[in-house]
Tab-separated table of C-alpha atoms in Angstrom:
chain	number	residue	atom	x	y	z
I	1	MET	CA	34.094	-17.614	1.704
I	2	THR	CA	31.433	-15.102	0.923
I	3	VAL	CA	33.331	-14.011	-2.143
I	4	THR	CA	33.434	-17.617	-3.291
I	5	MET	CA	29.704	-17.803	-2.821
I	6	LEU	CA	29.276	-14.588	-4.712
I	7	ARG	CA	31.067	-16.117	-7.693
I	8	ARG	CA	28.484	-18.911	-7.748
I	9	LEU	CA	25.777	-16.420	-8.550
I	10	THR	CA	25.492	-16.021	-12.253
I	11	GLY	CA	22.869	-14.710	-14.586
I	12	ASP	CA	22.884	-11.098	-13.431
I	13	GLU	CA	26.115	-9.732	-14.862
I	14	LYS	CA	24.403	-6.491	-15.864
I	15	HIS	CA	24.044	-5.559	-12.243
I	16	ALA	CA	27.380	-6.951	-11.079
I	17	PRO	CA	28.947	-3.577	-10.140
I	18	SER	CA	25.980	-2.612	-7.984
I	19	ALA	CA	25.876	-6.078	-6.430
I	20	HIS	CA	29.528	-6.091	-5.420
I	21	SER	CA	29.427	-2.491	-4.198
I	22	THR	CA	27.230	-3.541	-1.287
I	23	LEU	CA	29.114	-6.650	-0.224
I	24	ASP	CA	31.265	-5.176	2.536
I	25	VAL	CA	28.462	-3.212	4.170
I	26	ILE	CA	26.101	-6.193	4.149
I	27	ARG	CA	28.830	-8.463	5.553
I	28	VAL	CA	29.537	-6.070	8.406
I	29	LEU	CA	25.818	-5.787	9.141
I	30	TYR	CA	25.311	-9.531	9.382
I	31	GLU	CA	28.666	-10.430	10.920
I	32	ARG	CA	28.992	-7.640	13.482
I	33	VAL	CA	25.859	-5.513	13.918
I	34	LEU	CA	22.437	-7.066	13.395
I	35	ARG	CA	20.798	-8.982	16.237
I	36	ILE	CA	19.440	-11.629	13.946
I	37	THR	CA	20.127	-15.288	13.204
I	38	PRO	CA	18.204	-17.925	11.272
I	39	ALA	CA	16.710	-18.977	14.625
I	40	THR	CA	15.438	-15.462	15.375
I	41	ALA	CA	14.432	-14.569	11.821
I	42	ASP	CA	10.795	-14.237	12.914
I	43	ALA	CA	11.310	-12.842	16.423
I	44	PRO	CA	9.155	-9.725	16.792
I	45	ASP	CA	11.961	-7.739	18.450
I	46	ARG	CA	14.690	-8.672	15.968
I	47	ASP	CA	16.725	-5.997	14.235
I	48	ARG	CA	15.496	-5.279	10.729
I	49	PHE	CA	17.597	-4.896	7.605
I	50	LEU	CA	15.734	-3.679	4.522
I	51	LEU	CA	17.526	-3.802	1.198
I	52	SER	CA	15.919	-0.943	-0.693
I	53	LYS	CA	18.465	-1.249	-3.487
I	54	GLY	CA	16.895	-4.510	-4.608
I	55	HIS	CA	18.663	-4.715	-7.930
I	56	GLY	CA	21.924	-6.615	-7.910
I	57	PRO	CA	21.196	-8.637	-4.750
I	58	ALA	CA	24.007	-11.164	-5.330
I	59	ALA	CA	26.037	-9.920	-2.364
I	60	TYR	CA	22.939	-10.045	-0.164
I	61	TYR	CA	22.195	-13.619	-1.189
I	62	ALA	CA	25.801	-14.651	-0.626
I	63	VAL	CA	25.762	-13.243	2.906
I	64	LEU	CA	22.383	-14.829	3.678
I	65	ALA	CA	23.810	-18.177	2.582
I	66	ASP	CA	27.004	-17.630	4.541
I	67	ARG	CA	25.013	-16.858	7.710
I	68	GLY	CA	22.769	-19.878	7.262
I	69	PHE	CA	19.487	-18.169	6.355
I	70	ILE	CA	19.322	-19.980	3.026
I	71	PRO	CA	21.005	-23.145	1.708
I	72	GLU	CA	24.164	-22.547	-0.296
I	73	ASP	CA	22.872	-24.481	-3.270
I	74	TRP	CA	20.155	-21.862	-3.749
I	75	LEU	CA	22.936	-19.630	-5.084
I	76	ASP	CA	23.190	-21.697	-8.236
I	77	GLY	CA	20.572	-20.798	-10.756
I	78	MET	CA	19.541	-17.339	-9.602
I	79	GLY	CA	16.686	-16.006	-11.670
I	80	ARG	CA	15.808	-19.347	-13.211
I	81	TRP	CA	12.414	-21.049	-13.091
I	82	HIS	CA	11.882	-22.623	-9.634
I	83	SER	CA	14.780	-20.691	-8.100
I	84	ARG	CA	13.823	-18.849	-4.924
I	85	LEU	CA	16.348	-16.148	-5.719
I	86	GLY	CA	15.305	-13.614	-8.306
I	87	THR	CA	17.333	-10.791	-9.733
I	88	HIS	CA	15.310	-8.814	-7.185
I	89	PRO	CA	14.633	-10.358	-3.750
I	90	ASP	CA	11.155	-11.502	-2.698
I	91	ARG	CA	10.477	-11.609	1.046
I	92	VAL	CA	7.771	-14.217	0.550
I	93	LEU	CA	10.245	-16.645	-1.035
I	94	ILE	CA	13.472	-16.081	0.942
I	95	PRO	CA	13.880	-16.665	4.691
I	96	GLY	CA	15.435	-13.666	6.411
I	97	VAL	CA	14.497	-11.173	3.722
I	98	GLU	CA	12.366	-8.421	5.248
I	99	VAL	CA	11.059	-6.713	2.103
I	100	GLY	CA	10.655	-7.533	-1.547
I	101	THR	CA	12.288	-4.756	-3.549
I	102	GLY	CA	13.483	-3.897	-7.024
I	103	SER	CA	11.546	-0.783	-7.936
I	104	LEU	CA	13.504	2.135	-6.536
I	105	GLY	CA	12.209	4.373	-3.776
I	106	HIS	CA	10.284	1.936	-1.590
I	107	GLY	CA	12.676	0.735	1.109
I	108	LEU	CA	13.036	3.938	3.085
I	109	GLY	CA	9.291	4.475	3.453
I	110	LEU	CA	8.844	0.866	4.535
I	111	ALA	CA	11.750	1.291	6.957
I	112	VAL	CA	10.121	4.339	8.523
I	113	GLY	CA	6.937	2.320	9.048
I	114	THR	CA	8.939	-0.590	10.421
I	115	ALA	CA	10.792	1.595	12.911
I	116	LEU	CA	7.502	3.189	13.982
I	117	GLY	CA	5.903	-0.229	14.416
I	118	LEU	CA	8.777	-1.487	16.549
I	119	ARG	CA	8.634	1.626	18.700
I	120	ALA	CA	4.844	1.480	19.107
I	121	GLN	CA	5.048	-2.123	20.247
I	122	GLY	CA	7.723	-1.383	22.819
I	123	TYR	CA	10.873	-2.932	21.365
I	124	PRO	CA	13.421	-0.243	22.201
I	125	ARG	CA	16.414	-2.472	21.440
I	126	ALA	CA	15.233	-3.386	17.946
I	127	ARG	CA	17.018	-1.321	15.302
I	128	THR	CA	16.021	-0.666	11.688
I	129	PHE	CA	18.577	-0.399	8.887
I	130	VAL	CA	17.867	0.325	5.239
I	131	LEU	CA	20.361	0.272	2.384
I	132	LEU	CA	19.939	2.516	-0.659
I	133	GLY	CA	21.897	3.404	-3.745
I	134	ASP	CA	22.917	7.001	-4.390
I	135	ALA	CA	20.944	7.204	-7.642
I	136	GLU	CA	17.898	5.908	-5.813
I	137	LEU	CA	17.822	9.173	-3.901
I	138	ASP	CA	16.506	10.781	-7.079
I	139	GLU	CA	13.137	9.163	-6.330
I	140	GLY	CA	10.764	11.654	-4.697
I	141	SER	CA	9.336	9.038	-2.376
I	142	ASN	CA	12.674	8.969	-0.540
I	143	HIS	CA	12.514	12.711	0.039
I	144	GLU	CA	9.156	12.258	1.769
I	145	ALA	CA	10.676	9.690	4.113
I	146	ILE	CA	13.901	11.650	4.762
I	147	ALA	CA	12.024	14.786	5.808
I	148	TYR	CA	9.493	12.961	7.974
I	149	ALA	CA	12.065	10.822	9.816
I	150	ALA	CA	14.020	13.960	10.680
I	151	ALA	CA	10.909	15.850	11.770
I	152	ILE	CA	9.808	13.177	14.238
I	153	ARG	CA	13.366	12.225	15.298
I	154	LEU	CA	12.850	8.616	14.372
I	155	PRO	CA	15.815	6.422	15.246
I	156	LEU	CA	16.690	4.447	12.157
I	157	THR	CA	19.844	4.089	10.096
I	158	ALA	CA	19.950	4.636	6.352
I	159	ILE	CA	23.040	3.479	4.499
I	160	VAL	CA	23.687	4.995	1.090
I	161	ILE	CA	26.205	3.202	-1.088
I	162	ASP	CA	27.760	6.022	-3.077
I	163	ASN	CA	29.215	4.843	-6.364
I	164	ARG	CA	28.307	8.131	-8.025
I	165	SER	CA	25.693	6.607	-10.268
I	166	ALA	CA	23.097	9.408	-10.036
I	167	THR	CA	22.751	11.001	-13.463
I	168	HIS	CA	22.835	14.601	-12.267
I	169	GLY	CA	24.722	14.122	-9.040
I	170	TRP	CA	23.992	15.862	-5.776
I	171	PRO	CA	24.965	19.498	-5.273
I	172	GLY	CA	26.437	19.640	-1.788
I	173	GLY	CA	26.899	15.903	-1.660
I	174	ILE	CA	24.586	13.214	-0.325
I	175	PRO	CA	24.489	14.472	3.304
I	176	ALA	CA	22.988	17.740	2.056
I	177	ARG	CA	19.929	15.706	1.080
I	178	PHE	CA	19.430	14.528	4.670
I	179	PRO	CA	18.858	17.662	6.750
I	180	GLY	CA	18.274	16.851	10.405
I	181	TRP	CA	20.106	13.516	10.210
I	182	SER	CA	23.450	12.808	11.789
I	183	VAL	CA	25.996	11.621	9.264
I	184	SER	CA	28.941	9.217	9.093
I	185	LEU	CA	31.119	9.104	5.994
I	186	VAL	CA	33.020	5.850	5.547
I	187	ASP	CA	35.142	3.934	3.104
I	188	GLY	CA	32.674	1.402	1.732
I	189	HIS	CA	35.245	-1.378	1.932
I	190	ASP	CA	36.726	-0.689	5.392
I	191	HIS	CA	34.968	-3.051	7.774
I	192	ASP	CA	36.042	-1.325	10.968
I	193	GLN	CA	34.919	2.090	9.733
I	194	ILE	CA	31.608	0.635	8.578
I	195	GLU	CA	31.039	-1.129	11.903
I	196	LYS	CA	31.763	2.004	13.895
I	197	ALA	CA	29.325	4.057	11.808
I	198	LEU	CA	26.591	1.424	12.033
I	199	SER	CA	26.983	1.165	15.789
I	200	VAL	CA	25.914	4.765	16.346
I	201	ARG	CA	22.667	4.799	18.323
I	202	ASP	CA	20.815	8.094	18.467
I	203	ASP	CA	17.386	9.424	19.265
I	204	HIS	CA	17.175	10.655	15.681
I	205	PRO	CA	17.855	9.247	12.210
I	206	HIS	CA	21.403	8.468	11.203
I	207	LEU	CA	22.906	8.403	7.714
I	208	VAL	CA	25.924	6.348	6.760
I	209	VAL	CA	27.407	7.180	3.367
I	210	ALA	CA	29.652	4.347	2.226
I	211	THR	CA	31.825	5.461	-0.647
I	212	VAL	CA	32.952	2.861	-3.180
I	213	GLU	CA	34.568	3.109	-6.576
I	214	PRO	CA	32.490	4.971	-9.193
I	215	LYS	CA	30.123	2.774	-11.161
I	216	TRP	CA	31.315	4.140	-14.506
I	217	SER	CA	35.022	4.139	-13.739
W	1	MET	CA	-19.872	8.951	6.721
W	2	ARG	CA	-16.623	10.763	7.414
W	3	GLU	CA	-17.732	11.597	10.974
W	4	THR	CA	-18.713	7.978	11.558
W	5	PHE	CA	-15.304	6.883	10.296
W	6	VAL	CA	-13.507	9.291	12.620
W	7	ALA	CA	-15.559	8.200	15.637
W	8	THR	CA	-15.190	4.466	14.967
W	9	THR	CA	-11.477	4.607	14.172
W	10	THR	CA	-10.799	6.748	17.249
W	11	ALA	CA	-12.615	4.149	19.360
W	12	LEU	CA	-10.666	1.321	17.689
W	13	LEU	CA	-7.380	3.033	18.533
W	14	ASP	CA	-8.511	3.294	22.163
W	15	GLU	CA	-9.601	-0.334	22.345
W	16	ASP	CA	-7.069	-2.272	20.284
W	17	PRO	CA	-3.311	-1.628	20.693
W	18	ARG	CA	-2.670	-3.397	17.369
W	19	THR	CA	-4.446	-0.716	15.355
W	20	ALA	CA	-2.592	2.233	13.871
W	21	LEU	CA	-3.736	5.286	11.931
W	22	VAL	CA	-1.668	7.020	9.263
W	23	LEU	CA	-2.825	10.343	7.849
W	24	ALA	CA	-1.423	12.699	5.248
W	25	ASP	CA	-2.895	15.896	6.725
W	26	ILE	CA	-6.417	15.227	5.398
W	27	SER	CA	-8.838	14.898	8.372
W	28	ALA	CA	-6.009	15.551	10.850
W	29	ASP	CA	-8.155	18.116	12.692
W	30	ALA	CA	-10.966	15.623	13.160
W	31	PHE	CA	-8.497	13.058	14.471
W	32	ALA	CA	-6.734	15.514	16.812
W	33	PRO	CA	-7.800	13.689	20.015
W	34	ALA	CA	-6.609	10.335	18.642
W	35	LEU	CA	-3.308	11.831	17.460
W	36	ARG	CA	-2.817	13.300	20.927
W	37	ARG	CA	-3.783	10.159	22.856
W	38	HIS	CA	-1.785	7.672	20.777
W	39	PRO	CA	1.334	9.452	19.524
W	40	ASP	CA	3.114	6.167	18.831
W	41	ARG	CA	0.521	4.716	16.462
W	42	ALA	CA	-1.737	7.567	15.355
W	43	LEU	CA	0.525	9.355	12.910
W	44	ASN	CA	0.255	12.287	10.541
W	45	VAL	CA	3.109	12.176	8.021
W	46	GLY	CA	2.194	15.494	6.408
W	47	ILE	CA	1.262	15.839	2.750
W	48	ARG	CA	3.171	12.695	1.752
W	49	GLU	CA	0.866	10.057	0.341
W	50	GLN	CA	3.590	7.755	-0.997
W	51	LEU	CA	5.155	7.740	2.453
W	52	MET	CA	1.760	7.172	4.070
W	53	VAL	CA	1.409	3.878	2.197
W	54	GLY	CA	5.049	2.896	2.753
W	55	VAL	CA	4.647	3.551	6.472
W	56	GLY	CA	1.469	1.481	6.439
W	57	GLY	CA	3.362	-1.381	4.827
W	58	GLY	CA	6.169	-1.140	7.372
W	59	LEU	CA	3.738	-1.053	10.307
W	60	ALA	CA	1.937	-4.108	8.943
W	61	LEU	CA	5.231	-5.978	8.548
W	62	THR	CA	5.830	-5.544	12.285
W	63	GLY	CA	2.381	-7.004	13.051
W	64	MET	CA	0.254	-3.899	13.398
W	65	ARG	CA	-3.022	-3.119	11.644
W	66	PRO	CA	-2.765	0.256	9.900
W	67	TYR	CA	-5.703	2.398	8.736
W	68	LEU	CA	-4.664	4.869	6.035
W	69	HIS	CA	-6.854	7.750	4.982
W	70	SER	CA	-6.967	10.529	2.436
W	71	TYR	CA	-8.880	11.782	-0.572
W	72	ALA	CA	-9.296	8.958	-3.077
W	73	PRO	CA	-7.221	10.656	-5.832
W	74	PHE	CA	-4.270	10.978	-3.448
W	75	LEU	CA	-4.720	7.741	-1.532
W	76	ILE	CA	-5.253	5.477	-4.549
W	77	ASP	CA	-4.314	7.263	-7.775
W	78	ARG	CA	-1.157	8.974	-6.577
W	79	ALA	CA	0.204	6.150	-4.438
W	80	TYR	CA	-0.740	3.315	-6.778
W	81	GLU	CA	2.748	1.793	-7.004
W	82	GLN	CA	3.144	1.917	-3.234
W	83	ILE	CA	-0.198	0.131	-2.878
W	84	LYS	CA	0.958	-2.483	-5.374
W	85	LEU	CA	4.431	-3.017	-3.906
W	86	ASP	CA	4.504	-1.820	-0.285
W	87	LEU	CA	1.324	-3.755	0.525
W	88	GLY	CA	0.503	-6.370	-2.113
W	89	HIS	CA	3.994	-7.521	-3.082
W	90	GLN	CA	5.054	-7.621	0.593
W	91	ASP	CA	2.028	-9.816	1.350
W	92	ALA	CA	1.074	-7.134	3.872
W	93	GLY	CA	-2.357	-5.665	4.515
W	94	ALA	CA	-3.895	-2.345	5.451
W	95	VAL	CA	-7.277	-0.693	5.608
W	96	LEU	CA	-7.451	2.189	3.148
W	97	VAL	CA	-10.296	4.599	3.829
W	98	SER	CA	-11.069	7.276	1.271
W	99	ILE	CA	-13.327	10.237	0.921
W	100	GLY	CA	-13.808	12.196	-2.289
W	101	GLY	CA	-14.200	9.297	-4.711
W	102	SER	CA	-15.822	10.027	-8.084
W	103	TYR	CA	-17.308	13.553	-8.089
W	104	ASP	CA	-18.007	14.103	-4.390
W	105	ALA	CA	-15.673	17.103	-4.537
W	106	ALA	CA	-17.553	18.507	-7.530
W	107	ALA	CA	-16.662	22.168	-7.030
W	108	ALA	CA	-12.995	21.323	-6.516
W	109	GLY	CA	-12.618	20.013	-10.054
W	110	TYR	CA	-10.952	16.927	-11.477
W	111	THR	CA	-7.781	17.225	-9.386
W	112	HIS	CA	-9.840	16.183	-6.370
W	113	GLN	CA	-11.909	13.489	-8.041
W	114	SER	CA	-11.284	9.799	-8.517
W	115	PRO	CA	-13.798	7.814	-10.530
W	116	GLY	CA	-11.118	5.210	-11.292
W	117	ASP	CA	-10.075	4.130	-7.780
W	118	VAL	CA	-11.880	0.791	-7.747
W	119	ALA	CA	-10.764	0.057	-11.317
W	120	LEU	CA	-7.163	0.658	-10.217
W	121	LEU	CA	-7.517	-1.730	-7.268
W	122	ASP	CA	-9.042	-4.240	-9.695
W	123	THR	CA	-5.623	-4.470	-11.359
W	124	LEU	CA	-4.293	-5.893	-8.075
W	125	ASP	CA	-5.018	-9.136	-6.282
W	126	GLY	CA	-6.767	-9.694	-2.997
W	127	TRP	CA	-8.500	-6.405	-2.274
W	128	THR	CA	-11.850	-6.297	-0.518
W	129	VAL	CA	-13.760	-3.178	-1.544
W	130	ARG	CA	-16.518	-1.824	0.702
W	131	VAL	CA	-18.778	0.951	-0.596
W	132	PRO	CA	-21.221	1.879	2.162
W	133	GLY	CA	-24.553	3.283	1.033
W	134	HIS	CA	-25.289	4.781	4.450
W	135	ARG	CA	-23.240	6.026	7.393
W	136	ASP	CA	-24.679	3.338	9.655
W	137	GLU	CA	-23.032	0.680	7.475
W	138	VAL	CA	-19.588	2.099	8.172
W	139	PRO	CA	-18.748	1.149	11.800
W	140	ALA	CA	-19.207	-2.605	11.312
W	141	MET	CA	-17.042	-2.505	8.172
W	142	LEU	CA	-14.199	-0.806	10.015
W	143	ARG	CA	-14.452	-3.055	13.049
W	144	GLU	CA	-14.529	-6.224	10.977
W	145	ALA	CA	-11.385	-5.079	9.172
W	146	ALA	CA	-9.514	-4.745	12.479
W	147	ARG	CA	-9.777	-8.467	13.116
W	148	HIS	CA	-7.599	-9.709	10.241
W	149	ASP	CA	-4.671	-8.637	8.072
W	150	ASP	CA	-6.270	-8.542	4.619
W	151	ARG	CA	-6.202	-5.636	2.213
W	152	VAL	CA	-9.409	-3.616	2.525
W	153	TYR	CA	-10.596	-0.451	0.796
W	154	VAL	CA	-13.496	1.459	2.349
W	155	ARG	CA	-14.906	4.115	0.036
W	156	LEU	CA	-16.832	6.749	1.972
W	157	GLY	CA	-19.097	9.147	0.109
W	158	VAL	CA	-21.324	12.150	0.593
W	159	GLN	CA	-24.201	10.539	-1.288
W	160	GLU	CA	-26.300	8.255	0.940
W	161	ASN	CA	-29.401	6.110	0.740
W	162	ALA	CA	-32.329	6.863	3.050
W	163	GLY	CA	-31.785	3.685	5.036
W	164	ALA	CA	-28.912	1.414	5.991
W	165	HIS	CA	-28.494	-2.211	4.893
W	166	PRO	CA	-25.704	-3.519	7.109
W	167	ASP	CA	-26.071	-7.002	5.585
W	168	GLY	CA	-24.924	-5.839	2.156
W	169	GLN	CA	-21.901	-8.103	1.827
W	170	ARG	CA	-23.864	-10.545	-0.337
W	171	LEU	CA	-26.396	-9.416	-2.927
W	172	ARG	CA	-29.519	-8.412	-1.027
W	173	VAL	CA	-32.788	-8.397	-2.974
W	174	LEU	CA	-34.922	-5.342	-2.290
W	175	ARG	CA	-37.472	-5.698	-5.071
W	176	ARG	CA	-38.461	-8.869	-6.924
W	177	GLY	CA	-39.432	-8.885	-10.564
W	178	GLY	CA	-37.862	-9.461	-13.961
W	179	PRO	CA	-34.345	-8.526	-15.127
W	180	LEU	CA	-31.778	-7.786	-12.444
W	181	VAL	CA	-30.559	-4.311	-11.595
W	182	LEU	CA	-27.607	-4.452	-9.222
W	183	ALA	CA	-27.006	-1.217	-7.284
W	184	VAL	CA	-23.691	-0.670	-5.526
W	185	GLY	CA	-23.624	1.443	-2.345
W	186	PRO	CA	-25.156	4.894	-2.701
W	187	MET	CA	-26.651	4.060	-6.097
W	188	LEU	CA	-29.474	2.111	-4.432
W	189	ASP	CA	-31.931	4.958	-3.854
W	190	PRO	CA	-31.530	6.431	-7.356
W	191	VAL	CA	-32.015	2.919	-8.783
W	192	LEU	CA	-35.132	2.319	-6.696
W	193	ALA	CA	-36.562	5.659	-7.849
W	194	ALA	CA	-35.580	5.033	-11.466
W	195	THR	CA	-37.214	1.594	-11.587
W	196	GLU	CA	-40.487	2.555	-9.854
W	197	GLY	CA	-43.254	0.681	-11.700
W	198	LEU	CA	-40.832	-1.319	-13.878
W	199	ASP	CA	-40.811	-5.124	-13.792
W	200	VAL	CA	-37.258	-5.576	-12.528
W	201	THR	CA	-35.436	-7.158	-9.625
W	202	VAL	CA	-33.335	-4.712	-7.618
W	203	ALA	CA	-30.425	-6.064	-5.592
W	204	TYR	CA	-27.972	-4.178	-3.400
W	205	THR	CA	-24.415	-4.706	-2.291
W	206	ASN	CA	-21.973	-2.585	-0.318
W	207	THR	CA	-19.148	-5.059	-0.987
W	208	PRO	CA	-18.411	-5.097	-4.711
W	209	ARG	CA	-15.113	-6.948	-4.136
W	210	PRO	CA	-15.182	-9.813	-3.856
W	211	LEU	CA	-18.368	-9.588	-5.915
W	212	ASP	CA	-21.040	-12.086	-4.894
W	213	THR	CA	-20.878	-13.852	-8.256
W	214	GLU	CA	-22.920	-16.792	-6.985
W	215	GLY	CA	-25.764	-14.446	-6.070
W	216	LEU	CA	-25.401	-12.733	-9.410
W	217	ARG	CA	-25.675	-16.041	-11.266
W	218	LEU	CA	-28.808	-16.956	-9.346
W	219	LEU	CA	-30.516	-13.597	-9.876
W	220	ALA	CA	-29.422	-12.500	-13.342
W	221	GLU	CA	-31.558	-14.806	-15.512
W	222	GLY	CA	-30.196	-13.559	-18.824
W	223	GLU	CA	-30.302	-9.806	-18.299
W	224	VAL	CA	-28.309	-7.757	-15.851
W	225	MET	CA	-27.835	-4.055	-15.312
W	226	VAL	CA	-25.082	-2.886	-12.970
W	227	VAL	CA	-25.144	0.628	-11.508
W	228	GLU	CA	-21.904	1.616	-9.797
W	229	PRO	CA	-20.874	4.955	-8.265
W	230	TYR	CA	-17.430	4.844	-9.935
W	231	LEU	CA	-16.162	4.334	-13.481
W	232	ALA	CA	-18.809	2.697	-15.708
W	233	GLY	CA	-17.942	-0.895	-16.523
W	234	THR	CA	-15.591	-1.400	-13.564
W	235	SER	CA	-17.373	-4.662	-12.734
W	236	ALA	CA	-17.887	-5.766	-16.350
W	237	ARG	CA	-15.120	-8.388	-16.214
W	238	LEU	CA	-16.495	-9.985	-13.054
W	239	VAL	CA	-20.071	-9.970	-14.332
W	240	SER	CA	-18.889	-11.503	-17.594
W	241	GLU	CA	-16.986	-14.217	-15.721
W	242	ALA	CA	-19.935	-14.886	-13.402
W	243	LEU	CA	-22.329	-15.322	-16.315
W	244	SER	CA	-19.819	-17.021	-18.587
W	245	GLY	CA	-21.496	-19.916	-20.379
W	246	LEU	CA	-24.947	-18.419	-19.860
W	247	PRO	CA	-26.626	-16.432	-22.610
W	248	HIS	CA	-26.974	-12.933	-21.240
W	249	ARG	CA	-27.111	-9.234	-22.006
W	250	ALA	CA	-25.460	-6.735	-19.729
W	251	LEU	CA	-25.603	-2.974	-19.231
W	252	HIS	CA	-22.964	-1.243	-17.134
W	253	LEU	CA	-23.759	2.213	-15.790
W	254	GLY	CA	-21.491	4.437	-13.774
W	255	VAL	CA	-19.288	7.485	-14.092
W	256	GLY	CA	-18.285	8.294	-17.678
W	257	ARG	CA	-14.699	8.332	-18.838
W	258	ALA	CA	-14.773	11.885	-20.170
W	259	GLU	CA	-13.878	14.531	-17.639
W	260	VAL	CA	-16.861	16.743	-16.826
W	261	ARG	CA	-15.091	20.085	-16.919
W	262	ASP	CA	-17.657	21.876	-14.803
W	263	TYR	CA	-18.177	22.464	-11.088
W	264	GLY	CA	-21.434	22.634	-9.129
W	265	THR	CA	-22.537	19.916	-6.730
W	266	TRP	CA	-22.337	16.134	-6.733
W	267	GLU	CA	-25.983	16.162	-7.785
W	268	ASP	CA	-25.053	18.198	-10.875
W	269	HIS	CA	-22.363	15.668	-11.756
W	270	ALA	CA	-24.692	12.726	-11.118
W	271	ARG	CA	-27.075	14.259	-13.627
W	272	ALA	CA	-24.272	14.877	-16.139
W	273	HIS	CA	-23.221	11.221	-15.921
W	274	GLY	CA	-26.816	9.969	-16.170
W	275	LEU	CA	-26.688	8.628	-12.625
W	276	ASP	CA	-29.690	10.518	-11.261
W	277	ALA	CA	-33.074	8.758	-11.226
W	278	ALA	CA	-34.204	10.249	-14.550
W	279	GLY	CA	-30.961	9.395	-16.334
W	280	LEU	CA	-30.932	5.875	-14.943
W	281	ARG	CA	-34.552	5.308	-15.951
W	282	ALA	CA	-33.792	6.404	-19.505
W	283	SER	CA	-30.796	4.058	-19.738
W	284	ILE	CA	-32.626	1.119	-18.161
W	285	THR	CA	-35.807	1.399	-20.220
W	286	GLY	CA	-33.706	1.917	-23.342
W	287	PHE	CA	-31.769	-1.283	-22.613
W	288	LEU	CA	-34.888	-3.328	-21.832
W	289	GLY	CA	-36.572	-2.014	-25.001
């Protein structure tokens, strides 16, 4: 069903590989992990999912439609005048979307602030998830957030979709860029593996690296 | 002004559980008691200004009211895209409080100076800019900002007027006469000294954004001189819009675009930019002819 919905989204073929690379992780989040429904989309203690990798949001939109956050017919006409769905998501226009993204290197910092805000207001059950692309880790702003979250042992979960799209790669692999974080490495298409990794609750930040096929393969 | 900011913000954190403070090491010593008393919402992220703004955006998205603070060149110039996207684009607010705008850090050189901070915020929508001319104007500004979720920039400086004018949100007339001279924040006393004996009206504001364009239209009467403590001409667009359709002449004074590659004190830099009383008088009398 979600795949059928995904096919309805046209107009962003350039980003199709990055859009489809996230589909399984986002499905598992919404179908098995996140404590959020259209009815609780504004509840202060809801779980938060921040899509930092805002380019190629077709899979995200398809899942939001599948879970009832947005009407299915919004999927037709993405990026057109009067459509609520842009080629980058806008939280002001789309119910259930926590942050407007597109420019790389913003989601993790916002996620750190979100997790801190939830903790300060006494919502210990509320979890914060943020999804990034591996090339996005080249942005220095992410390094600021990675180091700080580890230093203060902030419980949040960052998911990096690794399709090996970073121009210079990562000596030591992606986990080497997250010192002080616990790490799960999963097959980015295996729903059970993804669910298990996303269900880890710690008193410190957790990294899930979801490996998918290389972008340039 | 910085001490007043620390005292008021510390009190706000004690009184209002919605308020949060995010620092990037600057002023962390002064805020040590607040950081100790409120570890969950008084935060020092280290020397990470992009993260400071991202964290502010995230806190605001959960319903909190974050105050962010650093030197103006780091808070505004360095983190400009975060200010644009992590606050504005998210429809989230924060209170940004700077020190070290323009040439306050004269001896530190251009790396620690930001004459362009207000001009940068002018490229974005919905920012209120407060430029206190005296430390006693600061507490009310900070407390007012705690009561809503708008985007507010408070620009603290080392230069101060002799007296406070806490009612400076609208244009406040301090001297009545001919052509209007509008002084923003700490430029009031130099303007009053520069225009001694001249037939001009002197008005003051500590809230250049939103600019009181209605007041400007009423007072300008064809000639207007604006004296701002940041980049010269920052308010030119708003003055032009306010007086659009009216015949007028305008003079915009402020910090020059060229880097003054010298050190000294803020008074030395004020003189170099023609923003001391003598320089202002020369510019104003030259304009009035």
